[in-house]
Coordinates of N, CA and C and ligand atoms in Angstrom, one line a residue:
M1 N -1.4 4.1 21.2 CA -2.6 4.6 20.6 C -3.8 3.8 21.0
S2 N -5.0 4.5 21.3 CA -6.2 3.7 21.6 C -6.8 3.1 20.4
R3 N -7.8 2.2 20.6 CA -8.4 1.5 19.5 C -9.1 2.6 18.6
A4 N -9.7 3.6 19.2 CA -10.4 4.6 18.4 C -9.4 5.4 17.5
E5 N -8.2 5.7 18.1 CA -7.2 6.4 17.3 C -6.7 5.5 16.2
L6 N -6.5 4.2 16.6 CA -6.0 3.3 15.5 C -7.0 3.2 14.3
R7 N -8.3 3.2 14.7 CA -9.3 3.0 13.7 C -9.3 4.3 12.8
E8 N -9.2 5.4 13.4 CA -9.2 6.7 12.6 C -8.0 6.7 11.7
L9 N -6.9 6.3 12.2 CA -5.7 6.3 11.4 C -5.9 5.3 10.2
A10 N -6.5 4.2 10.5 CA -6.7 3.2 9.4 C -7.5 3.8 8.3
E11 N -8.6 4.5 8.7 CA -9.5 5.0 7.6 C -8.8 6.1 6.8
L12 N -8.0 7.0 7.5 CA -7.3 8.0 6.8 C -6.3 7.4 5.9
A13 N -5.5 6.5 6.4 CA -4.4 5.9 5.6 C -5.0 5.1 4.4
G14 N -6.2 4.5 4.6 CA -6.8 3.8 3.5 C -7.1 4.7 2.3
A15 N -7.5 5.9 2.6 CA -7.8 6.9 1.5 C -6.5 7.4 0.9
E16 N -5.6 7.8 1.8 CA -4.3 8.4 1.3 C -3.5 7.4 0.5
L17 N -3.5 6.1 0.9 CA -2.5 5.2 0.3 C -3.2 4.4 -0.9
E18 N -4.4 4.7 -1.2 CA -5.0 4.0 -2.4 C -4.2 4.3 -3.6
G19 N -3.7 3.3 -4.3 CA -2.9 3.6 -5.5 C -1.4 3.7 -5.2
A20 N -1.0 3.7 -3.9 CA 0.4 3.7 -3.7 C 1.1 2.3 -3.9
H21 N 2.3 2.4 -4.2 CA 3.1 1.1 -4.5 C 3.1 0.4 -3.1
P22 N 3.0 -1.0 -3.3 CA 3.1 -1.8 -2.1 C 4.3 -1.5 -1.1
V23 N 5.4 -1.3 -1.7 CA 6.6 -1.0 -0.9 C 6.3 0.3 0.0
D24 N 5.6 1.3 -0.6 CA 5.4 2.5 0.2 C 4.3 2.2 1.2
V25 N 3.3 1.4 0.9 CA 2.4 1.1 1.9 C 3.0 0.3 3.1
L26 N 3.9 -0.6 2.8 CA 4.6 -1.4 3.8 C 5.5 -0.5 4.6
R27 N 6.2 0.5 3.9 CA 7.1 1.4 4.6 C 6.3 2.2 5.6
W28 N 5.2 2.7 5.2 CA 4.2 3.5 6.1 C 3.9 2.6 7.3
A29 N 3.6 1.4 7.1 CA 3.2 0.5 8.3 C 4.4 0.3 9.2
G30 N 5.6 0.1 8.6 CA 6.7 -0.1 9.5 C 7.0 1.1 10.3
E31 N 6.9 2.3 9.6 CA 7.3 3.5 10.3 C 6.2 3.9 11.4
T32 N 5.0 3.6 11.1 CA 3.9 3.9 11.9 C 3.8 3.0 13.2
F33 N 4.0 1.7 12.9 CA 3.7 0.7 14.0 C 4.9 0.0 14.6
G34 N 6.1 0.2 13.9 CA 7.3 -0.5 14.4 C 7.2 -1.9 14.6
D35 N 7.6 -2.4 15.7 CA 7.5 -3.9 15.9 C 6.2 -4.3 16.4
R36 N 5.1 -3.4 16.3 CA 3.8 -3.8 16.6 C 3.0 -4.1 15.2
F37 N 3.8 -4.4 14.2 CA 3.4 -4.7 12.9 C 4.0 -6.0 12.4
A38 N 3.2 -6.9 11.8 CA 3.7 -8.1 11.2 C 3.0 -8.4 9.9
I39 N 3.6 -9.1 9.0 CA 2.8 -9.5 7.8 C 2.5 -11.1 8.0
T40 N 1.6 -11.5 7.2 CA 1.3 -13.0 7.1 C 1.6 -13.5 5.8
S41 N 1.9 -14.7 5.7 CA 2.1 -15.4 4.4 C 1.6 -16.8 4.4
S42 N 0.9 -17.3 3.4 CA 0.6 -18.7 3.3 C 1.6 -19.4 2.5
M43 N 2.6 -18.8 2.1 CA 3.8 -19.4 1.4 C 3.4 -19.9 0.0
G44 N 2.4 -19.3 -0.6 CA 2.1 -19.7 -2.0 C 3.1 -19.0 -2.9
D45 N 3.6 -17.9 -2.5 CA 4.8 -17.2 -3.1 C 5.3 -16.2 -2.1
A46 N 6.4 -15.7 -2.4 CA 7.1 -14.7 -1.4 C 7.0 -13.3 -2.0
V47 N 5.9 -13.0 -2.7 CA 5.8 -11.6 -3.3 C 5.6 -10.6 -2.2
L48 N 4.6 -10.7 -1.3 CA 4.4 -9.8 -0.3 C 5.7 -9.8 0.7
T49 N 6.2 -10.9 1.0 CA 7.4 -11.0 1.9 C 8.6 -10.4 1.3
S50 N 8.7 -10.5 0.0 CA 9.9 -9.9 -0.6 C 9.8 -8.3 -0.5
L51 N 8.5 -7.8 -0.8 CA 8.3 -6.4 -0.7 C 8.5 -5.9 0.7
A52 N 8.0 -6.7 1.6 CA 8.2 -6.3 3.1 C 9.7 -6.3 3.5
A53 N 10.4 -7.3 3.0 CA 11.8 -7.3 3.3 C 12.6 -6.1 2.8
E54 N 12.1 -5.6 1.7 CA 12.7 -4.4 1.1 C 12.3 -3.2 1.9
A55 N 11.0 -3.1 2.3 CA 10.5 -1.9 3.0 C 10.9 -1.9 4.4
I56 N 10.8 -3.1 5.1 CA 11.1 -3.1 6.6 C 12.0 -4.3 6.9
P57 N 13.3 -4.2 6.6 CA 14.1 -5.4 6.8 C 14.0 -5.9 8.3
G58 N 13.9 -7.2 8.4 CA 13.7 -7.8 9.7 C 12.3 -8.0 10.2
V59 N 11.4 -7.6 9.3 CA 9.9 -7.7 9.7 C 9.5 -9.1 10.0
Q60 N 8.6 -9.2 11.0 CA 8.1 -10.6 11.3 C 7.0 -11.1 10.2
V61 N 7.2 -12.3 9.9 CA 6.3 -13.0 8.9 C 5.6 -14.2 9.6
V62 N 4.3 -14.0 9.8 CA 3.5 -15.0 10.5 C 3.1 -16.1 9.5
F63 N 3.4 -17.3 9.8 CA 3.0 -18.5 8.9 C 2.2 -19.4 9.8
L64 N 0.9 -19.7 9.4 CA 0.1 -20.6 10.1 C 0.4 -22.0 9.7
D65 N 1.0 -22.8 10.5 CA 1.3 -24.2 10.2 C 0.1 -25.1 10.6
T66 N -0.8 -25.3 9.7 CA -2.1 -26.0 10.1 C -1.8 -27.5 10.4
G67 N -0.7 -28.1 9.9 CA -0.5 -29.5 10.0 C -1.0 -30.3 8.8
Y68 N -1.6 -29.5 7.8 CA -2.1 -30.1 6.6 C -1.5 -29.5 5.4
H69 N -0.3 -28.8 5.5 CA 0.3 -28.2 4.3 C 0.9 -29.2 3.5
F70 N 1.1 -28.8 2.2 CA 1.9 -29.6 1.2 C 3.4 -29.5 1.7
P71 N 4.2 -30.6 1.4 CA 5.6 -30.4 1.7 C 6.2 -29.3 1.0
Q72 N 5.7 -28.9 -0.2 CA 6.3 -27.9 -1.0 C 6.0 -26.5 -0.3
T73 N 5.0 -26.4 0.4 CA 4.7 -25.1 1.1 C 5.6 -25.0 2.3
L74 N 5.9 -26.1 3.1 CA 6.8 -26.0 4.1 C 8.2 -25.7 3.7
A75 N 8.6 -26.3 2.5 CA 9.9 -26.0 2.0 C 10.0 -24.6 1.5
T76 N 8.9 -24.0 0.9 CA 8.9 -22.6 0.6 C 9.1 -21.7 1.9
R77 N 8.4 -22.1 3.0 CA 8.6 -21.4 4.2 C 10.0 -21.4 4.6
D78 N 10.7 -22.5 4.5 CA 12.1 -22.7 4.9 C 13.0 -21.9 4.1
R79 N 12.8 -21.9 2.8 CA 13.5 -21.0 1.9 C 13.4 -19.5 2.2
V80 N 12.2 -19.1 2.5 CA 11.9 -17.7 2.8 C 12.7 -17.3 4.1
A81 N 12.7 -18.2 5.1 CA 13.3 -17.9 6.4 C 14.8 -17.8 6.2
T82 N 15.4 -18.5 5.2 CA 16.8 -18.6 5.0 C 17.3 -17.5 4.1
E83 N 16.5 -17.2 3.1 CA 17.0 -16.3 1.9 C 16.6 -14.8 2.1
L84 N 15.5 -14.5 2.8 CA 15.1 -13.1 2.8 C 15.3 -12.5 4.2
A85 N 15.3 -11.2 4.2 CA 15.6 -10.4 5.4 C 14.4 -10.2 6.2
V86 N 13.9 -11.4 6.7 CA 12.7 -11.3 7.5 C 12.8 -12.3 8.7
E87 N 11.9 -12.3 9.6 CA 11.9 -13.2 10.7 C 10.6 -14.1 10.6
V88 N 10.7 -15.3 10.2 CA 9.5 -16.1 10.1 C 9.0 -16.6 11.4
V89 N 7.8 -16.4 11.7 CA 7.2 -16.9 13.0 C 6.1 -17.9 12.7
T90 N 6.4 -19.1 12.9 CA 5.5 -20.3 12.6 C 4.6 -20.4 13.8
V91 N 3.3 -20.5 13.6 CA 2.3 -20.6 14.6 C 1.5 -21.9 14.4
K92 N 1.2 -22.7 15.4 CA 0.6 -23.9 15.2 C -0.8 -23.9 16.0
P93 N -1.7 -24.8 15.6 CA -3.0 -24.9 16.4 C -2.7 -25.5 17.7
Q94 N -3.8 -25.4 18.5 CA -3.6 -26.0 19.9 C -3.6 -27.5 19.9
L95 N -4.3 -28.1 19.0 CA -4.4 -29.6 18.8 C -3.5 -30.0 17.6
T96 N -2.8 -31.0 17.7 CA -2.1 -31.6 16.5 C -3.3 -32.2 15.7
V97 N -2.9 -32.6 14.4 CA -3.9 -33.3 13.6 C -4.3 -34.6 14.3
A98 N -3.4 -35.3 14.9 CA -3.8 -36.6 15.5 C -4.7 -36.3 16.7
Q99 N -4.4 -35.3 17.5 CA -5.3 -35.0 18.6 C -6.7 -34.6 18.1
Q100 N -6.8 -33.8 17.0 CA -8.0 -33.4 16.5 C -8.8 -34.6 16.0
N101 N -8.1 -35.5 15.3 CA -8.8 -36.7 14.9 C -9.4 -37.6 16.0
V102 N -8.7 -37.6 17.1 CA -9.2 -38.3 18.3 C -10.5 -37.6 18.8
K103 N -10.4 -36.3 18.9 CA -11.5 -35.5 19.5 C -12.7 -35.4 18.6
Y104 N -12.4 -35.1 17.3 CA -13.6 -34.8 16.4 C -13.8 -35.8 15.3
G105 N -12.9 -36.8 15.2 CA -13.0 -37.8 14.2 C -12.1 -37.5 13.0
Q106 N -11.9 -38.5 12.2 CA -11.0 -38.3 11.0 C -11.6 -37.3 10.0
S107 N -10.8 -36.7 9.3 CA -11.1 -35.8 8.1 C -12.3 -34.8 8.4
L108 N -12.0 -34.1 9.6 CA -13.0 -33.0 10.0 C -13.2 -32.0 8.8
Y109 N -12.1 -31.8 8.0 CA -12.2 -30.8 6.9 C -13.3 -31.2 5.9
S110 N -13.6 -32.4 5.8 CA -14.6 -32.8 4.8 C -16.0 -32.8 5.3
R111 N -16.1 -32.8 6.7 CA -17.4 -32.8 7.3 C -17.8 -31.4 7.8
D112 N -16.8 -30.7 8.4 CA -17.1 -29.4 8.9 C -15.9 -28.5 8.8
P113 N -15.6 -28.1 7.5 CA -14.4 -27.3 7.3 C -14.4 -26.0 8.0
D114 N -15.6 -25.4 8.3 CA -15.5 -24.2 9.1 C -14.9 -24.4 10.5
L115 N -15.3 -25.5 11.1 CA -14.8 -25.8 12.4 C -13.3 -26.1 12.3
C116 N -12.9 -26.8 11.3 CA -11.5 -27.2 11.1 C -10.7 -25.9 11.0
C117 N -11.1 -25.0 10.1 CA -10.4 -23.7 9.8 C -10.5 -22.9 11.1
A118 N -11.5 -22.9 11.9 CA -11.6 -22.1 13.1 C -10.5 -22.6 14.1
M119 N -10.2 -23.9 14.2 CA -9.3 -24.4 15.1 C -7.8 -24.3 14.6
R120 N -7.7 -24.5 13.3 CA -6.3 -24.7 12.7 C -5.8 -23.4 12.1
K121 N -6.7 -22.4 11.8 CA -6.2 -21.2 11.2 C -6.6 -20.0 12.0
V122 N -7.9 -19.8 12.2 CA -8.4 -18.5 12.9 C -7.9 -18.4 14.3
E123 N -8.1 -19.4 15.1 CA -7.6 -19.3 16.5 C -6.2 -19.0 16.6
P124 N -5.3 -19.7 15.9 CA -3.9 -19.5 16.0 C -3.5 -18.0 15.5
L125 N -4.2 -17.6 14.4 CA -3.9 -16.2 14.0 C -4.4 -15.2 15.0
N126 N -5.5 -15.4 15.5 CA -6.0 -14.4 16.6 C -5.1 -14.4 17.8
R127 N -4.6 -15.6 18.1 CA -3.7 -15.6 19.3 C -2.4 -14.9 19.0
V128 N -1.8 -15.1 17.9 CA -0.5 -14.4 17.7 C -0.7 -12.9 17.4
L129 N -1.8 -12.5 16.8 CA -2.0 -11.1 16.5 C -2.3 -10.3 17.7
R130 N -2.6 -10.9 18.8 CA -2.8 -10.1 20.0 C -1.5 -9.3 20.4
G131 N -0.4 -9.7 19.8 CA 0.9 -9.0 20.2 C 1.2 -7.8 19.2
Y132 N 0.2 -7.5 18.4 CA 0.5 -6.4 17.4 C -0.7 -5.4 17.3
D133 N -0.4 -4.3 16.7 CA -1.5 -3.3 16.5 C -2.0 -3.3 15.0
A134 N -1.1 -3.9 14.2 CA -1.4 -3.9 12.7 C -0.9 -5.1 12.1
W135 N -1.6 -5.7 11.0 CA -1.1 -6.8 10.4 C -1.4 -6.7 8.9
A136 N -0.6 -7.3 8.1 CA -0.7 -7.3 6.7 C -1.0 -8.6 6.1
S137 N -1.7 -8.7 5.0 CA -1.9 -9.9 4.3 C -1.7 -9.6 2.7
G138 N -1.6 -10.6 2.0 CA -1.3 -10.5 0.5 C -2.6 -10.6 -0.3
I139 N -3.8 -10.4 0.3 CA -5.0 -10.6 -0.5 C -5.2 -9.5 -1.5
R140 N -5.8 -9.8 -2.6 CA -6.0 -8.8 -3.7 C -7.4 -8.8 -4.2
R141 N -7.8 -7.6 -4.7 CA -9.3 -7.5 -5.2 C -9.6 -8.4 -6.4
D142 N -8.6 -8.7 -7.2 CA -8.9 -9.5 -8.4 C -9.0 -11.0 -8.1
E143 N -8.7 -11.4 -6.9 CA -8.7 -12.8 -6.6 C -10.1 -13.5 -6.6
S144 N -11.1 -12.8 -6.1 CA -12.4 -13.4 -6.1 C -13.4 -12.2 -5.8
V145 N -14.7 -12.6 -6.1 CA -15.7 -11.5 -5.8 C -15.8 -11.1 -4.4
S146 N -15.5 -12.0 -3.5 CA -15.6 -11.8 -2.1 C -14.4 -10.9 -1.6
R147 N -13.4 -10.7 -2.4 CA -12.3 -9.8 -2.1 C -12.3 -8.5 -2.9
A148 N -13.3 -8.3 -3.7 CA -13.4 -7.1 -4.6 C -13.3 -5.8 -4.0
N149 N -13.7 -5.7 -2.7 CA -13.7 -4.3 -2.1 C -12.6 -4.2 -1.0
T150 N -11.6 -5.1 -1.1 CA -10.5 -5.0 -0.1 C -9.8 -3.6 -0.1
P151 N -9.8 -2.9 1.1 CA -9.1 -1.6 1.1 C -7.5 -1.8 1.2
V152 N -6.8 -0.9 0.8 CA -5.3 -1.0 1.0 C -4.9 -1.0 2.5
V153 N -5.7 -0.1 3.2 CA -5.5 -0.1 4.7 C -7.0 0.0 5.2
G154 N -7.3 -0.8 6.2 CA -8.7 -0.8 6.7 C -8.7 -1.1 8.2
W155 N -9.8 -1.3 8.7 CA -10.0 -1.7 10.2 C -10.5 -3.1 10.3
D156 N -9.7 -3.9 11.0 CA -10.1 -5.3 11.2 C -11.1 -5.2 12.4
V157 N -12.4 -5.3 12.1 CA -13.4 -5.1 13.2 C -13.3 -6.2 14.2
R158 N -13.2 -7.4 13.8 CA -13.2 -8.5 14.7 C -12.0 -8.5 15.7
R159 N -10.9 -8.2 15.2 CA -9.6 -8.2 16.0 C -9.3 -6.8 16.6
E160 N -10.0 -5.8 16.2 CA -9.8 -4.4 16.7 C -8.4 -4.0 16.4
M161 N -7.9 -4.1 15.2 CA -6.6 -3.7 14.9 C -6.6 -3.3 13.4
V162 N -5.5 -2.6 13.0 CA -5.3 -2.1 11.6 C -5.0 -3.3 10.7
K163 N -5.6 -3.3 9.6 CA -5.4 -4.4 8.6 C -4.8 -3.8 7.3
V164 N -3.6 -4.2 6.9 CA -3.0 -3.6 5.7 C -3.0 -4.6 4.6
N165 N -3.4 -4.2 3.4 CA -3.4 -5.1 2.3 C -2.6 -4.4 1.1
P166 N -1.3 -4.5 1.2 CA -0.5 -3.7 0.2 C -0.7 -4.1 -1.2
L167 N -1.1 -5.4 -1.4 CA -1.3 -5.8 -2.8 C -2.7 -5.7 -3.3
A168 N -3.6 -5.0 -2.5 CA -5.1 -5.0 -2.8 C -5.3 -4.6 -4.3
T169 N -4.6 -3.6 -4.8 CA -4.9 -3.1 -6.1 C -4.1 -3.7 -7.2
W170 N -3.2 -4.6 -6.9 CA -2.4 -5.3 -7.9 C -3.2 -6.4 -8.5
T171 N -3.0 -6.7 -9.8 CA -3.5 -7.7 -10.6 C -2.6 -9.0 -10.6
Q172 N -3.1 -10.1 -11.1 CA -2.2 -11.2 -11.2 C -1.0 -10.9 -12.1
D173 N -1.3 -10.1 -13.1 CA -0.2 -9.7 -14.1 C 0.9 -8.9 -13.3
D174 N 0.4 -8.0 -12.4 CA 1.4 -7.2 -11.7 C 2.2 -8.1 -10.8
V175 N 1.6 -9.1 -10.2 CA 2.3 -10.0 -9.3 C 3.3 -10.8 -10.1
D176 N 2.9 -11.3 -11.2 CA 3.7 -12.2 -12.1 C 4.9 -11.4 -12.6
A177 N 4.7 -10.1 -13.0 CA 5.8 -9.2 -13.5 C 6.8 -9.0 -12.4
Y178 N 6.3 -8.7 -11.1 CA 7.2 -8.4 -10.0 C 8.0 -9.6 -9.7
A179 N 7.3 -10.8 -9.7 CA 8.0 -12.0 -9.4 C 9.0 -12.4 -10.4
A180 N 8.8 -12.2 -11.6 CA 9.8 -12.5 -12.7 C 11.0 -11.5 -12.6
E181 N 10.6 -10.2 -12.5 CA 11.7 -9.2 -12.5 C 12.6 -9.4 -11.3
R182 N 12.1 -9.8 -10.1 CA 12.9 -9.9 -8.9 C 13.3 -11.3 -8.6
G183 N 12.9 -12.3 -9.4 CA 13.3 -13.7 -9.1 C 12.7 -14.1 -7.7
V184 N 11.5 -13.8 -7.5 CA 10.9 -14.0 -6.2 C 10.7 -15.6 -6.0
I185 N 10.8 -16.0 -4.7 CA 10.6 -17.4 -4.4 C 9.1 -17.7 -4.6
I186 N 8.9 -18.8 -5.4 CA 7.5 -19.2 -5.7 C 7.3 -20.7 -5.3
N187 N 6.2 -21.0 -4.6 CA 5.9 -22.3 -4.3 C 5.8 -23.2 -5.5
P188 N 6.6 -24.3 -5.6 CA 6.7 -25.1 -6.9 C 5.3 -25.6 -7.3
L189 N 4.3 -25.6 -6.4 CA 3.0 -26.0 -6.9 C 2.3 -25.2 -7.8
V190 N 2.8 -23.9 -7.9 CA 2.2 -22.9 -8.8 C 2.4 -23.4 -10.3
E191 N 3.6 -23.9 -10.5 CA 3.9 -24.4 -11.8 C 3.1 -25.6 -12.2
L192 N 2.5 -26.3 -11.2 CA 1.7 -27.5 -11.5 C 0.2 -27.2 -11.6
G193 N -0.1 -25.8 -11.6 CA -1.5 -25.4 -11.8 C -2.3 -25.1 -10.6
F194 N -1.6 -25.0 -9.4 CA -2.3 -24.5 -8.1 C -2.2 -23.0 -8.1
A195 N -3.3 -22.3 -8.4 CA -3.2 -20.9 -8.4 C -3.3 -20.3 -7.0
S196 N -3.9 -20.9 -6.0 CA -4.1 -20.4 -4.7 C -3.8 -21.7 -3.8
I197 N -2.9 -21.6 -2.9 CA -2.5 -22.8 -2.2 C -2.8 -22.7 -0.7
G198 N -3.5 -23.6 -0.3 CA -3.8 -23.7 1.2 C -3.5 -25.1 1.7
C199 N -4.3 -25.6 2.6 CA -4.1 -27.0 3.1 C -4.3 -28.0 2.0
A200 N -3.5 -29.1 2.0 CA -3.6 -30.1 0.9 C -4.9 -30.7 0.7
P201 N -5.7 -31.1 1.8 CA -6.9 -31.7 1.6 C -8.0 -30.7 0.9
C202 N -7.8 -29.4 1.0 CA -8.8 -28.5 0.5 C -8.3 -27.6 -0.6
T203 N -7.3 -28.1 -1.3 CA -6.7 -27.3 -2.5 C -6.6 -28.2 -3.7
Q204 N -7.2 -27.6 -4.8 CA -7.1 -28.3 -6.1 C -6.5 -27.4 -7.1
R205 N -6.0 -28.0 -8.2 CA -5.6 -27.2 -9.4 C -6.8 -26.4 -9.9
V206 N -6.6 -25.3 -10.6 CA -7.6 -24.6 -11.3 C -7.4 -24.7 -12.8
V207 N -8.5 -24.6 -13.6 CA -8.3 -24.7 -15.0 C -8.3 -23.2 -15.5
P208 N -7.6 -23.0 -16.7 CA -7.6 -21.6 -17.3 C -9.0 -20.9 -17.3
G209 N -9.0 -19.7 -16.9 CA -10.3 -19.0 -16.9 C -11.0 -19.0 -15.6
E210 N -10.6 -19.9 -14.7 CA -11.2 -19.9 -13.4 C -10.6 -18.9 -12.5
E211 N -11.4 -18.4 -11.4 CA -10.8 -17.5 -10.4 C -9.7 -18.2 -9.8
A212 N -8.7 -17.5 -9.3 CA -7.5 -18.1 -8.7 C -7.9 -19.0 -7.4
R213 N -9.0 -18.5 -6.7 CA -9.4 -19.3 -5.5 C -10.4 -20.3 -5.8
A214 N -10.7 -20.6 -7.1 CA -11.7 -21.7 -7.4 C -11.2 -23.0 -6.9
G215 N -10.0 -23.3 -6.7 CA -9.5 -24.6 -6.3 C -9.5 -24.7 -4.8
R216 N -10.0 -23.7 -4.0 CA -10.0 -23.9 -2.6 C -11.4 -24.3 -2.2
W217 N -11.5 -25.3 -1.4 CA -12.8 -26.0 -1.0 C -13.7 -26.2 -2.2
A218 N -13.1 -26.7 -3.3 CA -13.9 -26.9 -4.5 C -15.0 -27.8 -4.3
G219 N -16.2 -27.5 -4.9 CA -17.3 -28.4 -4.7 C -18.2 -28.1 -3.5
S220 N -17.7 -27.1 -2.7 CA -18.5 -26.6 -1.5 C -18.8 -25.2 -1.6
E221 N -19.7 -24.7 -0.7 CA -20.0 -23.3 -0.8 C -18.9 -22.4 -0.1
K222 N -18.1 -23.0 0.6 CA -17.0 -22.3 1.4 C -16.1 -21.6 0.4
T223 N -15.7 -20.3 0.7 CA -14.8 -19.6 -0.2 C -13.7 -19.0 0.6
E224 N -13.9 -18.9 2.0 CA -12.9 -18.2 2.8 C -12.7 -19.0 4.1
C225 N -11.5 -18.9 4.6 CA -11.2 -19.7 5.8 C -11.6 -18.9 7.1
G226 N -11.9 -17.7 6.9 CA -12.3 -16.9 8.1 C -11.2 -16.0 8.6
L227 N -10.1 -15.9 7.9 CA -9.1 -15.0 8.4 C -9.3 -13.6 8.1
H228 N -10.0 -13.4 6.9 CA -10.1 -12.0 6.4 C -11.5 -11.4 6.4
V229 N -12.3 -11.9 7.3 CA -13.7 -11.3 7.4 C -13.6 -10.4 8.6
Ligands
SF4_1 S1 -8.3 -25.4 4.8 FE1 -9.1 -27.5 5.1 S2 -7.6 -28.6 6.3 FE2 -7.0 -26.5 6.4 S3 -7.8 -25.8 8.3 FE3 -9.4 -25.3 6.7 S4 -10.8 -27.1 6.6 FE4 -8.9 -27.7 7.8

């Protein structure tokens, strides 16, 4: 399919699949794109991954190993790889943390988090996604103001590919209910008050009533790592 045809397909599917169950959205993606489709996971939980394993057994799950993850996140990744019917694909930045420290100085995340995210998240994701026509993430409209208009299926303008957001219309209560009912693998940090889990230096607990992503880059203007724009 050409990029123009993919874009048209994304716009039609976005309208048709609004309100569809995430398993049906994922099944549509698997049937439409085959092995040119992958999901991504930050391993905060395995909700999207469990749904994808049900809809498309064997689907590839891209995990960005930034070098700054909590040990609990890496352990969650390992559990997912072992226990679910998916293939986890771990992608690393071009520079190790030590190499980045030599080139840019220690703790770049505290001085220029956009540059750090660009090198440790955005470039690796862009690199791996060149092998696909469509990708999925677990982002939801209720997570933050910046995600309030997330389509179920849309067009990723920057990468010129289809972007699928099967959980876009789900709320935190929907996620919690599904996770409890299915015994979904959850990152142990969630129990400790981390509502949204990213790199350790840039992730804090949230207090009740705060947006789930309030603990990411807390105290700065930054709200997104650049993967979903
Ligand atoms: S979340 Fe923080 S540590 Fe991770 S890549 Fe972005 S700035 Fe760097």
